[in-house]
Tab-separated table of C-alpha atoms in Angstrom:
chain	number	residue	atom	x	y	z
A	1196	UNK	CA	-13.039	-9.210	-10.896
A	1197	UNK	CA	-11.290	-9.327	-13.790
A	1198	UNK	CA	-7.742	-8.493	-14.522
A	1199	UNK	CA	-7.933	-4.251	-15.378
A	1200	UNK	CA	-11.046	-3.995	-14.409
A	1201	UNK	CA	-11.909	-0.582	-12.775
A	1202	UNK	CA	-14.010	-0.415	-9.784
A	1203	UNK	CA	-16.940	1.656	-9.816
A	1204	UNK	CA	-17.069	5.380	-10.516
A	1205	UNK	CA	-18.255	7.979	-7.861
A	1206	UNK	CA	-21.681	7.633	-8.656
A	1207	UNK	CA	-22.256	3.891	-8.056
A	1208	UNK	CA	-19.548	3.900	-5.207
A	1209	UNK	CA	-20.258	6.437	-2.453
A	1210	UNK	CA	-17.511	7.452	-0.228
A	1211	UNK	CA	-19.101	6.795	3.436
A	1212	UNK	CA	-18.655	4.677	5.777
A	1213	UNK	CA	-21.882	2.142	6.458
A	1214	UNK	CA	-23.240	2.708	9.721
A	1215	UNK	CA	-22.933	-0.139	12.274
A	1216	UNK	CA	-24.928	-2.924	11.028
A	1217	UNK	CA	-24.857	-1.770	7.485
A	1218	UNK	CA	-24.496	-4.371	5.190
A	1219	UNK	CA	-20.840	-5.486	4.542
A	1220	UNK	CA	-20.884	-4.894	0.655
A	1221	UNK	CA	-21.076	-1.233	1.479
A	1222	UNK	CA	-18.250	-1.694	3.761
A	1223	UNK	CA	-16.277	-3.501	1.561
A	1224	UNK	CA	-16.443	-0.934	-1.081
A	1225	UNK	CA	-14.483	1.737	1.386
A	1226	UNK	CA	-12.206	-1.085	2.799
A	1227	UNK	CA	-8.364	0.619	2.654
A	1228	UNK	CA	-9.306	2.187	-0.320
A	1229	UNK	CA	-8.743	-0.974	-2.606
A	1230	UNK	CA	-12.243	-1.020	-3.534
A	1231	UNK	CA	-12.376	2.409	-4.035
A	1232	UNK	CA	-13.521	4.697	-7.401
A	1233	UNK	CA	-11.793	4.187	-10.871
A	1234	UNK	CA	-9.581	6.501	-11.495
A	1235	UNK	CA	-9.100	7.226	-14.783
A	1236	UNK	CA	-11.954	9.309	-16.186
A	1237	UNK	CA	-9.974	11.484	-18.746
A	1238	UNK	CA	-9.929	10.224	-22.276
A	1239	UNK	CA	-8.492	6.776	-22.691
A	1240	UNK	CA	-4.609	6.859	-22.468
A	1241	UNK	CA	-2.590	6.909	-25.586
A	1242	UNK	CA	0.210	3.972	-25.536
A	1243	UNK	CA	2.940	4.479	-24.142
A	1244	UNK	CA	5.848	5.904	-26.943
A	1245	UNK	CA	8.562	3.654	-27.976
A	1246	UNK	CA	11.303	3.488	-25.183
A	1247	UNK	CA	14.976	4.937	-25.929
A	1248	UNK	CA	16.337	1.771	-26.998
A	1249	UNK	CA	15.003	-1.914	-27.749
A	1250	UNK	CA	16.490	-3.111	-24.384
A	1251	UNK	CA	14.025	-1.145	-22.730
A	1252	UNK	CA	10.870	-2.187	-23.746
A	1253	UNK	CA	12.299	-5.995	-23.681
A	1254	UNK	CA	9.900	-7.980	-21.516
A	1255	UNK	CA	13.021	-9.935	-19.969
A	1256	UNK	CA	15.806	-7.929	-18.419
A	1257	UNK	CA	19.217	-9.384	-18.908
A	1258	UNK	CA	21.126	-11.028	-16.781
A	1259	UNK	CA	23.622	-8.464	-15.192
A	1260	UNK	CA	24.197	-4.761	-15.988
A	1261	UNK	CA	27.032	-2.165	-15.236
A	1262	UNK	CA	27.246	0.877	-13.544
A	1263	UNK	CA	25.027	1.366	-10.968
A	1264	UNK	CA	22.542	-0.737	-11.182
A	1265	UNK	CA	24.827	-4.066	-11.517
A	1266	UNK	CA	24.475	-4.990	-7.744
A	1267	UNK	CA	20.685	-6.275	-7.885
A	1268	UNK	CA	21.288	-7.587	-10.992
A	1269	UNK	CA	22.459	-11.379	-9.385
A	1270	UNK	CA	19.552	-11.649	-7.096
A	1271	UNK	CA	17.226	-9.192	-4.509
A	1272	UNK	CA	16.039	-6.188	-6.730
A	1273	UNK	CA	16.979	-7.851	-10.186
A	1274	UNK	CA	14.501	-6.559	-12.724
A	1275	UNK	CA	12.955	-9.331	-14.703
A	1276	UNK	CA	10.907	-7.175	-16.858
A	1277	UNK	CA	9.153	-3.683	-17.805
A	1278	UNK	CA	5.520	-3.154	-19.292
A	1279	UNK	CA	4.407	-0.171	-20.628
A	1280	UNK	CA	1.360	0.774	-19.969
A	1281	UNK	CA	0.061	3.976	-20.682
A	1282	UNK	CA	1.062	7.974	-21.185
A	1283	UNK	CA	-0.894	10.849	-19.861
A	1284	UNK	CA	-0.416	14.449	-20.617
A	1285	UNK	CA	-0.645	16.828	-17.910
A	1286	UNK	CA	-4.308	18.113	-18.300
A	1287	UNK	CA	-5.270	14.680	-18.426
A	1288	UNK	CA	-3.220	14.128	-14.901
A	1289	UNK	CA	-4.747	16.909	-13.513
A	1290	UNK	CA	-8.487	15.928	-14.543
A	1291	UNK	CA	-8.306	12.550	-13.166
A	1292	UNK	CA	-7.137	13.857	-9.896
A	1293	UNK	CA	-9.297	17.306	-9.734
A	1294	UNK	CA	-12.311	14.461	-9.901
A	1295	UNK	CA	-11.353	12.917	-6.430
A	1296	UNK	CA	-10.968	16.050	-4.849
A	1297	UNK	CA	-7.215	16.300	-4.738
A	1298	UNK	CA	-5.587	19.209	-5.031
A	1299	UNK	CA	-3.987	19.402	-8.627
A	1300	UNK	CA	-1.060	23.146	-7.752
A	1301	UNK	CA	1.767	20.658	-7.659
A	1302	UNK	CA	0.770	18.988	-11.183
A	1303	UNK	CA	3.442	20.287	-13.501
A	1304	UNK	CA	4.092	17.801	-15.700
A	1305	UNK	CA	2.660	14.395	-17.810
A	1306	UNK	CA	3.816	11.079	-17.340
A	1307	UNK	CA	4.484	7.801	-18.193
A	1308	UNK	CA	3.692	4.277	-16.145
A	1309	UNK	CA	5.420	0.573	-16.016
A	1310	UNK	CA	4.886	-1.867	-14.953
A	1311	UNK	CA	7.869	-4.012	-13.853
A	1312	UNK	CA	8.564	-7.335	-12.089
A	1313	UNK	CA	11.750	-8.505	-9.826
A	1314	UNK	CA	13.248	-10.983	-7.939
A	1315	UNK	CA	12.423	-10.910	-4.199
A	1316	UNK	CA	11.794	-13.302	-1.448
A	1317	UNK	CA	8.584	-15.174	0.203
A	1318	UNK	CA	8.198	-14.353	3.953
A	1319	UNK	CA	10.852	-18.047	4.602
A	1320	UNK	CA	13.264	-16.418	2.745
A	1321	UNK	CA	12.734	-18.273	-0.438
A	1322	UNK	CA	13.245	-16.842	-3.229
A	1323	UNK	CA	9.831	-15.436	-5.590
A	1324	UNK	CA	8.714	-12.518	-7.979
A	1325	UNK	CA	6.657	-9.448	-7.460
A	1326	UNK	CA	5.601	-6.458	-9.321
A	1327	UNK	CA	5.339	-2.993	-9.273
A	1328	UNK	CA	4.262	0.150	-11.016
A	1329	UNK	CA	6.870	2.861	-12.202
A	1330	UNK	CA	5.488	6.175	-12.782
A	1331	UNK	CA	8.252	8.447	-14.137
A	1332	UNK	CA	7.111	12.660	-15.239
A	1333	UNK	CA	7.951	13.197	-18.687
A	1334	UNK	CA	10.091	16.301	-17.331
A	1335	UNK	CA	11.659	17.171	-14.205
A	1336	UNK	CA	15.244	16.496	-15.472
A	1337	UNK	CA	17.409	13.547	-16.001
A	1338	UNK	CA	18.101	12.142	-12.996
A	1339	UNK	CA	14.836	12.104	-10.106
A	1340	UNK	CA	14.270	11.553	-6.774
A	1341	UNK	CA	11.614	8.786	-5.815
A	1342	UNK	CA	8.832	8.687	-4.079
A	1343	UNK	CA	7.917	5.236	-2.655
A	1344	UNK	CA	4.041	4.783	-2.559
A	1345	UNK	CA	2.889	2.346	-0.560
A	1346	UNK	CA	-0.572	1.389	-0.960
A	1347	UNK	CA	-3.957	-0.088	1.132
A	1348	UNK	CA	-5.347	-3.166	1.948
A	1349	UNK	CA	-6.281	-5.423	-0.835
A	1350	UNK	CA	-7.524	-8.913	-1.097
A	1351	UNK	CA	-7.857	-9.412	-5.177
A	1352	UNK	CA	-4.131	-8.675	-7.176
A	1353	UNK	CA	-5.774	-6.603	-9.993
A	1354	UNK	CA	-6.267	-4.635	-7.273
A	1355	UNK	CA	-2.785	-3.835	-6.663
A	1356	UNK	CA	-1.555	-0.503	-8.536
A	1357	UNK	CA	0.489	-2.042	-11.581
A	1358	UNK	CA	-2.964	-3.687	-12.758
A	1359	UNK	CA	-5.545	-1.752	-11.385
A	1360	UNK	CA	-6.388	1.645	-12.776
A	1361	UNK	CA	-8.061	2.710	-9.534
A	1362	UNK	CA	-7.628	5.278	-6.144
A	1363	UNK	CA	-4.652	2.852	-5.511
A	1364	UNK	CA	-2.541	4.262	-8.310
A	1365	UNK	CA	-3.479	8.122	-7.716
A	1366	UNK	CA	-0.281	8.971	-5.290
A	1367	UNK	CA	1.897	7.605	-8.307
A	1368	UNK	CA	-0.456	10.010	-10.719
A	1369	UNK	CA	0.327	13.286	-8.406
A	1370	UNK	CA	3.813	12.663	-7.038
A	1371	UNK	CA	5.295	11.723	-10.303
A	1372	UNK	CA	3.194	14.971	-11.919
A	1373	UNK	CA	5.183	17.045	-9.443
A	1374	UNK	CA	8.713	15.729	-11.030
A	1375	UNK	CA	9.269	12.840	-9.030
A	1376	UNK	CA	9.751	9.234	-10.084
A	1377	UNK	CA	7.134	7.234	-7.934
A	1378	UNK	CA	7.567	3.482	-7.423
A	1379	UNK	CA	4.331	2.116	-5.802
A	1380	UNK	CA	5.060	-1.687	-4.779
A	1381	UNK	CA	2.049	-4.564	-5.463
A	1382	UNK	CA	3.573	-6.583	-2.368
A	1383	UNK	CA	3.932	-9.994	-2.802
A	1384	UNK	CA	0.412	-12.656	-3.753
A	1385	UNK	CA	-1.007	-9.221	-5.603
A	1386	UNK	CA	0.190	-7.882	-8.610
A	1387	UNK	CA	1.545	-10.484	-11.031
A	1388	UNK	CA	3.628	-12.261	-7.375
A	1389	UNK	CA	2.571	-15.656	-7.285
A	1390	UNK	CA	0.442	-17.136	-4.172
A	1391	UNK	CA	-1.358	-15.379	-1.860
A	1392	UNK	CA	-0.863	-12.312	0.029
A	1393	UNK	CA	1.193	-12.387	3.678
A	1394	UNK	CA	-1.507	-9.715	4.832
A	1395	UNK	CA	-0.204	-7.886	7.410
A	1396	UNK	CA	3.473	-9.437	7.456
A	1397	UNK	CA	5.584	-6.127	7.809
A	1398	UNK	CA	8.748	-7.618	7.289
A	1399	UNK	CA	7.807	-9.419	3.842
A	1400	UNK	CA	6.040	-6.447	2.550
A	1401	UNK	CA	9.518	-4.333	3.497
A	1402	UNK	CA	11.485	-6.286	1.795
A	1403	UNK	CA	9.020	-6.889	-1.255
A	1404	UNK	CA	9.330	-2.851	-1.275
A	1405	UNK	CA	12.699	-2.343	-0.473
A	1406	UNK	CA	13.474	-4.891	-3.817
A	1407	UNK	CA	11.488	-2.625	-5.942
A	1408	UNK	CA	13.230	0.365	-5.001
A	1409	UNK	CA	16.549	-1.530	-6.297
A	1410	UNK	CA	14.520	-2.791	-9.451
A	1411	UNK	CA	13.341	0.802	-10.353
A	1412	UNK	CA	16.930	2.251	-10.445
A	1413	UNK	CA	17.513	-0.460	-12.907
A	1414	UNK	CA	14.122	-0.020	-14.863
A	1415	UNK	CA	14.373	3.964	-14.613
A	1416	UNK	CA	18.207	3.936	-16.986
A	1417	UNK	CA	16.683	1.341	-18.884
A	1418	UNK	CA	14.216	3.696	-20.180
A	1419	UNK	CA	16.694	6.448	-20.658
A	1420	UNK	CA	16.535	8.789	-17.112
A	1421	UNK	CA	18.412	8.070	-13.416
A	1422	UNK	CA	17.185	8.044	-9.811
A	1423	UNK	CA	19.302	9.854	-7.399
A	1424	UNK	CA	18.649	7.002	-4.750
A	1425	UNK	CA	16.868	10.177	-2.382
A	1426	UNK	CA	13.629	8.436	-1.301
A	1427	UNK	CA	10.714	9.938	0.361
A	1428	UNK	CA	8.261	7.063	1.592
A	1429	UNK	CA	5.205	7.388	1.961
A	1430	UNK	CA	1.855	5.506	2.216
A	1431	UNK	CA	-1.863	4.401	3.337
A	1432	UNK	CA	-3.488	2.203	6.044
A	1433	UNK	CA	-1.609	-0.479	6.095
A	1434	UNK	CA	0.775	1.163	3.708
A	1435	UNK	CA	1.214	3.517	6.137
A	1436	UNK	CA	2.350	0.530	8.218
A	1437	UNK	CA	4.666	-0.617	5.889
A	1438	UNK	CA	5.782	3.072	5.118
A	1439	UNK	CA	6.999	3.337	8.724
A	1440	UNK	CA	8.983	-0.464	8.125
A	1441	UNK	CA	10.400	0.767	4.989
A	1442	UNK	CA	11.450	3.917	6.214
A	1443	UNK	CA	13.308	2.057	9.366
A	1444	UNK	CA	15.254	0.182	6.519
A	1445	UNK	CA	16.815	2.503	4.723
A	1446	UNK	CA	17.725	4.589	7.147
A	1447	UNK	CA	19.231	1.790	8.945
A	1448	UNK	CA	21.489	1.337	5.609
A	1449	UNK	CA	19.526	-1.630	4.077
A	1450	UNK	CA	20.718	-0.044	0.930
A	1451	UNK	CA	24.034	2.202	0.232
A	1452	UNK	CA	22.237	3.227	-2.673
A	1453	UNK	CA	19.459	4.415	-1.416
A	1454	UNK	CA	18.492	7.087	1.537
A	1455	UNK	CA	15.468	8.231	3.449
A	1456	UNK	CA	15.176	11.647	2.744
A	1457	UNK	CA	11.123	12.249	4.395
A	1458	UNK	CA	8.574	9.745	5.833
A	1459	UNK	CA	4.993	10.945	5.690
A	1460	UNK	CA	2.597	7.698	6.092
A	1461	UNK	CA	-1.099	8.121	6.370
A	1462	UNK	CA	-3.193	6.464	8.766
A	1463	UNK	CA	-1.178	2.987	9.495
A	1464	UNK	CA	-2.404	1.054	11.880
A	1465	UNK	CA	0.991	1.370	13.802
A	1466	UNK	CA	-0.524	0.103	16.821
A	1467	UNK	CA	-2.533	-3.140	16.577
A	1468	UNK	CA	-2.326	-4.367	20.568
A	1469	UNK	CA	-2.833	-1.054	21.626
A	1470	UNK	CA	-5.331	0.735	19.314
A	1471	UNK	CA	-6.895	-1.040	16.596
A	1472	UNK	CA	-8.161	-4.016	18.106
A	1473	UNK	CA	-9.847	-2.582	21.074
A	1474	UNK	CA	-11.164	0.018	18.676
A	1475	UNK	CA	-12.563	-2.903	16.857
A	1476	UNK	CA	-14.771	-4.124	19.752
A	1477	UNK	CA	-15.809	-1.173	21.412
A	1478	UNK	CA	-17.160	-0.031	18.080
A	1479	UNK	CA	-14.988	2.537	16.933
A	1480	UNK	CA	-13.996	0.663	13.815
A	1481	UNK	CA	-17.257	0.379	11.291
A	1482	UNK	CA	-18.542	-3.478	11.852
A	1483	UNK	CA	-17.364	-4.051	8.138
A	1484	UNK	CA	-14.240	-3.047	8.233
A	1485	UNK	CA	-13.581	-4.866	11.396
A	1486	UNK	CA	-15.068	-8.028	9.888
A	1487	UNK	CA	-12.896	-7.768	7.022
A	1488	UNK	CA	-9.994	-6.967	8.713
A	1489	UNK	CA	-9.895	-9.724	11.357
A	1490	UNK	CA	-10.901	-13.026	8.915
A	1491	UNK	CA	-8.227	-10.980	6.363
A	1492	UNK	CA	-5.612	-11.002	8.883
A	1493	UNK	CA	-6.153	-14.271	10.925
A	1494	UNK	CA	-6.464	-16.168	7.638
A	1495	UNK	CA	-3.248	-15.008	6.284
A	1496	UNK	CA	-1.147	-14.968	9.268
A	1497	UNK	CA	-2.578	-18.671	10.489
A	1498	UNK	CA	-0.495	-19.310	6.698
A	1499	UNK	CA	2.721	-18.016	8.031
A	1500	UNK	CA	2.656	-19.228	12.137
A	1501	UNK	CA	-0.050	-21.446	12.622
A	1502	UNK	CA	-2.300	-19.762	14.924
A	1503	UNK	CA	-4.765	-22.435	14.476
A	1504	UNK	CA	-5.353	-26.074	13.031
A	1505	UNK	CA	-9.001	-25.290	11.955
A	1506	UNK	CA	-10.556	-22.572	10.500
A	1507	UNK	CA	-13.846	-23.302	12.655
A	1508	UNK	CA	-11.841	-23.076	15.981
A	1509	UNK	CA	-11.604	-19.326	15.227
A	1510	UNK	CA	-14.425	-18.449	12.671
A	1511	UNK	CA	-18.477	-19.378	12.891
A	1512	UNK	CA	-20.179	-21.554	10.061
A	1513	UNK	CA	-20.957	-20.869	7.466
A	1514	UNK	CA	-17.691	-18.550	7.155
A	1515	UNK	CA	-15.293	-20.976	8.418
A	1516	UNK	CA	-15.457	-23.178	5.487
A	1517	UNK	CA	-14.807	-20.038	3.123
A	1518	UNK	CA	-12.059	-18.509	4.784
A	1519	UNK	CA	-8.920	-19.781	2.807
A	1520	UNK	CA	-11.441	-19.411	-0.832
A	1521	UNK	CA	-12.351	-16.194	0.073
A	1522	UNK	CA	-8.853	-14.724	0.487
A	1523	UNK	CA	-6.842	-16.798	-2.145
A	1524	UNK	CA	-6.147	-13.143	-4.261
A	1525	UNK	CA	-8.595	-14.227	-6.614
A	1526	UNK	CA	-11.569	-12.505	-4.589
A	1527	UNK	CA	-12.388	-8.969	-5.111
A	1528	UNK	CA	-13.412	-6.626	-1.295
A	1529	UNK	CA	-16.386	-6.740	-2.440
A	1530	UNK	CA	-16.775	-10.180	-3.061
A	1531	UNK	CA	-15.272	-11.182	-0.064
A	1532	UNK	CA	-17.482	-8.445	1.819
A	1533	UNK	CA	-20.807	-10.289	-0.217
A	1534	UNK	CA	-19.846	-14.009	1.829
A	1535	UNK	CA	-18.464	-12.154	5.572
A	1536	UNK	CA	-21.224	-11.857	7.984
A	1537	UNK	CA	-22.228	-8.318	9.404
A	1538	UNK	CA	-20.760	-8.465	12.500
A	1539	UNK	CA	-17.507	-9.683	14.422
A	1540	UNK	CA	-20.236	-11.548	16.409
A	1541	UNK	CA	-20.956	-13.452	13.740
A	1542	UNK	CA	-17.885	-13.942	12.464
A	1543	UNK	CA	-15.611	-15.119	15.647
A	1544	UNK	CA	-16.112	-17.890	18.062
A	1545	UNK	CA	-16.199	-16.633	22.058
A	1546	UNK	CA	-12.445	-18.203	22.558
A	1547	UNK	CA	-11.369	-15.991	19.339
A	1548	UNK	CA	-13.291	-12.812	20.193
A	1549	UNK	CA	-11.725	-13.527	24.007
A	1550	UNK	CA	-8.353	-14.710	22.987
A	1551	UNK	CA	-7.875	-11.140	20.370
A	1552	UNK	CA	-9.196	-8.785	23.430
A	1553	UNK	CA	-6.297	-10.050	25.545
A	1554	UNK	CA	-3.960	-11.819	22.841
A	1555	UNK	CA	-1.474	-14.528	24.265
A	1556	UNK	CA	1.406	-17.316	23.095
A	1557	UNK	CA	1.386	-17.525	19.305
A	1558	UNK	CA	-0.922	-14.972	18.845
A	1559	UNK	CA	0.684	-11.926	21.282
A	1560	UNK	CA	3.995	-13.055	19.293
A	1561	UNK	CA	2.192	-12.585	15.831
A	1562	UNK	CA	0.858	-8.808	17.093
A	1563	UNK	CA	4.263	-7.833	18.405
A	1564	UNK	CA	5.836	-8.781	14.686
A	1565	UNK	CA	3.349	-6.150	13.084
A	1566	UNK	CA	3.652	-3.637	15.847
A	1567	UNK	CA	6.928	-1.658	16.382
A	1568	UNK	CA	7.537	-0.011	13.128
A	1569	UNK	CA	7.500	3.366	15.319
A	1570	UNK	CA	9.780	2.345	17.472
A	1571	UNK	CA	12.857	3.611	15.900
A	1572	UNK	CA	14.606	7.258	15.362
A	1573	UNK	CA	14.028	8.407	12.239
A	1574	UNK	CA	16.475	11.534	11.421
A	1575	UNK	CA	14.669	13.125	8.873
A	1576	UNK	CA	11.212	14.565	8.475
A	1577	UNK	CA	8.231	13.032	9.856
A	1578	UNK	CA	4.865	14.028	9.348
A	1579	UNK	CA	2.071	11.741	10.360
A	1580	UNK	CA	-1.201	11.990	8.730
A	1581	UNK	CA	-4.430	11.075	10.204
A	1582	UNK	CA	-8.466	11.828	10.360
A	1583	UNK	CA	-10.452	12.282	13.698
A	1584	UNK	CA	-13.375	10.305	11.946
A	1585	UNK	CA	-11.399	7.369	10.775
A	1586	UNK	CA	-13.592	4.013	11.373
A	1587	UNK	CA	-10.557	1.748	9.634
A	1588	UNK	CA	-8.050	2.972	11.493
A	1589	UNK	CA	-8.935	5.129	14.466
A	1590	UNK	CA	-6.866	8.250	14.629
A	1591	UNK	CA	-5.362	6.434	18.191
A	1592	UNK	CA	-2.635	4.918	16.229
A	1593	UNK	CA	-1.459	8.128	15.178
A	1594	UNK	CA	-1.243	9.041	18.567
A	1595	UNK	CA	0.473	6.189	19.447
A	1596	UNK	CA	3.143	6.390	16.700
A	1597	UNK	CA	3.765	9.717	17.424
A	1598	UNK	CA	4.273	9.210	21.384
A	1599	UNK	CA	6.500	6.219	20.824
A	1600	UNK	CA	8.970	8.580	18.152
A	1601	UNK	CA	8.891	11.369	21.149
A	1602	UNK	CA	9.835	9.118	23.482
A	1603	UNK	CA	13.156	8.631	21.453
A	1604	UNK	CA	13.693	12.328	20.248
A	1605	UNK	CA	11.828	12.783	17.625
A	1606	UNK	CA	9.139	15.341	17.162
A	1607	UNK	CA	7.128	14.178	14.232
A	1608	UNK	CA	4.696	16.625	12.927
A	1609	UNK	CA	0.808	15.401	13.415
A	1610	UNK	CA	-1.243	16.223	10.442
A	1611	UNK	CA	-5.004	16.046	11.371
A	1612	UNK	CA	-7.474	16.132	8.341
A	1613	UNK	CA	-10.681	16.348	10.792
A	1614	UNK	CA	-14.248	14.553	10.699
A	1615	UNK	CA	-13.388	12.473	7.618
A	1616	UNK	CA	-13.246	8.823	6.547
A	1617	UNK	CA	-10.475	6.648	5.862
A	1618	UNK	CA	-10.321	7.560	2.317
A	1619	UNK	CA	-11.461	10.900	2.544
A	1620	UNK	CA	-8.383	11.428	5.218
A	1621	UNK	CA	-6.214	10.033	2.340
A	1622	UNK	CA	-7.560	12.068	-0.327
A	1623	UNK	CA	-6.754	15.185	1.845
A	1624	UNK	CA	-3.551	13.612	3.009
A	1625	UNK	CA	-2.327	13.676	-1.294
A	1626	UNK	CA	-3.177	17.078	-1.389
A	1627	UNK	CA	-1.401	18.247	1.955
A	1628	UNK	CA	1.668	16.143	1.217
A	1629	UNK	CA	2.253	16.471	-2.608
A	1630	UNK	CA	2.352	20.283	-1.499
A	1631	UNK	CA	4.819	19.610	1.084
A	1632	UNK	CA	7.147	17.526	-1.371
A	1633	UNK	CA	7.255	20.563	-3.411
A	1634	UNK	CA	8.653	22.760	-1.359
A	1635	UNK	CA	11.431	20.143	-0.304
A	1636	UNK	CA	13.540	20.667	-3.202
């Protein structure tokens, strides 16, 4: 794929989930939504206008600033630089969302998207660059709350929302529509980050987020408006994941500027140990999915703890050999999907397949790292979204999330979107949620 290239439109890219033993490419096409349709169907996008001053269309951000945004200036959160990228007026908004299904009450206003890049670290702690996209409404006052958007699992980085005009960048169309500034993180390895994605690596993709949220403040009065540092986090699969991380941060004071005001994640898989990987051998999770998934996620986290010394000591040939090629960010889903096998059969040796169905040493360790993001108190509204006929991410991790936050308190509200797919849940999650935001002042 090439950079800005859309993925297919509706027609060519049907919203199902294969059946079991369908071919991967048609898998790969659903996979966390980062294959998903192009969004953008209304006429092509007239440029973004000129920017208040020259500082804030300068593709380098100074070294320091005052006032408020001076304290991420000197290292995590400092803005390197803003792109603009296109303005769309409100019908235009509402078209490209009314053709995904989405409900389009809460659009009230055009807007205007960024795309800026800032200083972070790698998973070690070293320091690196990411990117995100800003969407800001072109009313809704002065200063604006934000809406963190955390999006889906992707394995090429035009995928990632600040270079891919697809489903990934629709929550920063309809929250920002509503009035809200919406900063929707490419984690690091996608976007414009360097290297390759820490798939699955909750506390890098936390702290790649919680740095853009500090970069957007200073990004946001560079183009002339404020933030109010009120942040309602949301996200999808493993967004929704990282949503729940995120949240956990800044209500545990990661930032003075900034505070948690609603978490409302769709569909994470909150509980990998527990519910997604025996949903992904008993069958509950589509065989695609599950194949992607697994080589995704043993591939990059073998990067970060060394699960393994060889890629065939976990994978079968032919895929062994095309496991670290395959996910270098450089390969689209449905590439990748196009060189996976059909089934986690084919993919994993018997030690693998045995060693994930009762995980151990390294591996347990790696698992308990991703799992946990529920396991906190949040003290501010929680809704969890989820879809009975999920075959990503079974609706079991909901379930999960949801007992572990009751068990400390906390009576998160359950949102059930019925017999519909991982994307379709989404799509009805937008509508539900945008809705919700509304009527939260």
């Amino acid at each position: 794929m090439t950079r800005h290239h859309p993925v297919p439109h509706p027609a060519a890219a049907p919203w199902h989930r294969p059946r079991r033993g369908a071919t991967t490419v048609a898998a790969a096409l659903l996979v966390a939504a980062c294959a998903a349709p192009a969004l953008a169907s209304p006429p092509p996008p007239r440029p973004a206008p000129p920017a208040p001053t020259a500082t804030a269309l300068a593709l380098v951000a100074s070294p320091a600033t005052t006032g408020a945004g001076a304290h991420v200036q000197r290292g995590r959160g400092a803005l390197r630089s803003v792109t603009p990228l296109s303005r769309l007026s409100r019908d235009e908004v509402a078209r490209a969302i009314a053709e995904h299904g989405v409900d389009v009450t809460s659009v009230r206003h055009g807007i205007a998207t960024y795309r800026f890049e800032y200083a972070t670290i790698t998973p070690t702690g070293e320091p690196t660059t990411a990117s995100a996209l800003l969407t800001l409404p072109d009313g809704g006052g002065h200063a604006l709350s934000t809406v963190a958007e955390l999006h889906g699992t992707a394995s090429h980085r035009d995928e990632a929302p600040s270079v891919g005009d697809n489903v990934t960048r629709l929550g920063a169309y309809l929250y920002a529509a509503g009035g809200r500034a919406t900063v929707a993180p490419d984690y690091l390895g996608l976007g414009t980050s360097p290297g390759t994605h820490p798939y699955m690596d909750t506390a890098s993709s936390v702290s790649a987020s919680l740095d853009a949220l500090r970069a957007a403040r200073t990004a946001t009065a560079r183009l002339g408006r404020a933030l109010t540092g009120e942040v309602h986090v949301t996200g999808f699969s493993q967004g929704g994941q990282v949503a729940m991380g995120l949240g956990r941060a800044l209500a545990h004071g990661a930032d003075r500027h900034l505070r948690l005001r609603t978490l409302t994640p769709v569909s994470g898989p909150y509980d990998i140990a527990g519910q997604e990987l025996p949903a992904i051998f008993d069958g509950r999770v589509a065989d695609g999915s599950a194949v992607y998934y697994l080589a995704y996620f043993l591939t990059a986290q073998n990067r970060l703890h060394h699960l393994y010394d060889d890629p065939r000591e976990v994978f079968r040939q032919p895929y062994a050999d095309r496991m670290e090629t395959l996910f270098d960010g450089e390969h689209s889903s449905e590439d990748v999907a196009r060189h996976l096998p059909a089934t986690v059969d084919a993919l994993l040796t018997e030690e693998w397949a045995a060693r994930l169905q009762h995980p151990t040493g390294a591996l347990a360790e790696v698992i308990a790292r991703v799992d946990g993001v529920c396991e906190w108190r949040p003290r501010v509204p929680v809704r969890l979204h989820t879809a009975a006929g999920d075959r990503d991410v079974p609706t079991g991790n909901t379930a999960s999330c949801a007992a572990e936050l009751r068990r400390r308190g906390v009576h998160p509200e359950v949102v059930q979107h019925g017999d519909v797919d991982h994307l379709r849940g989404y799509l009805g999650a937008l509508s539900d949620n945008a809705r919700w935001l509304a009527r939260q002042g």
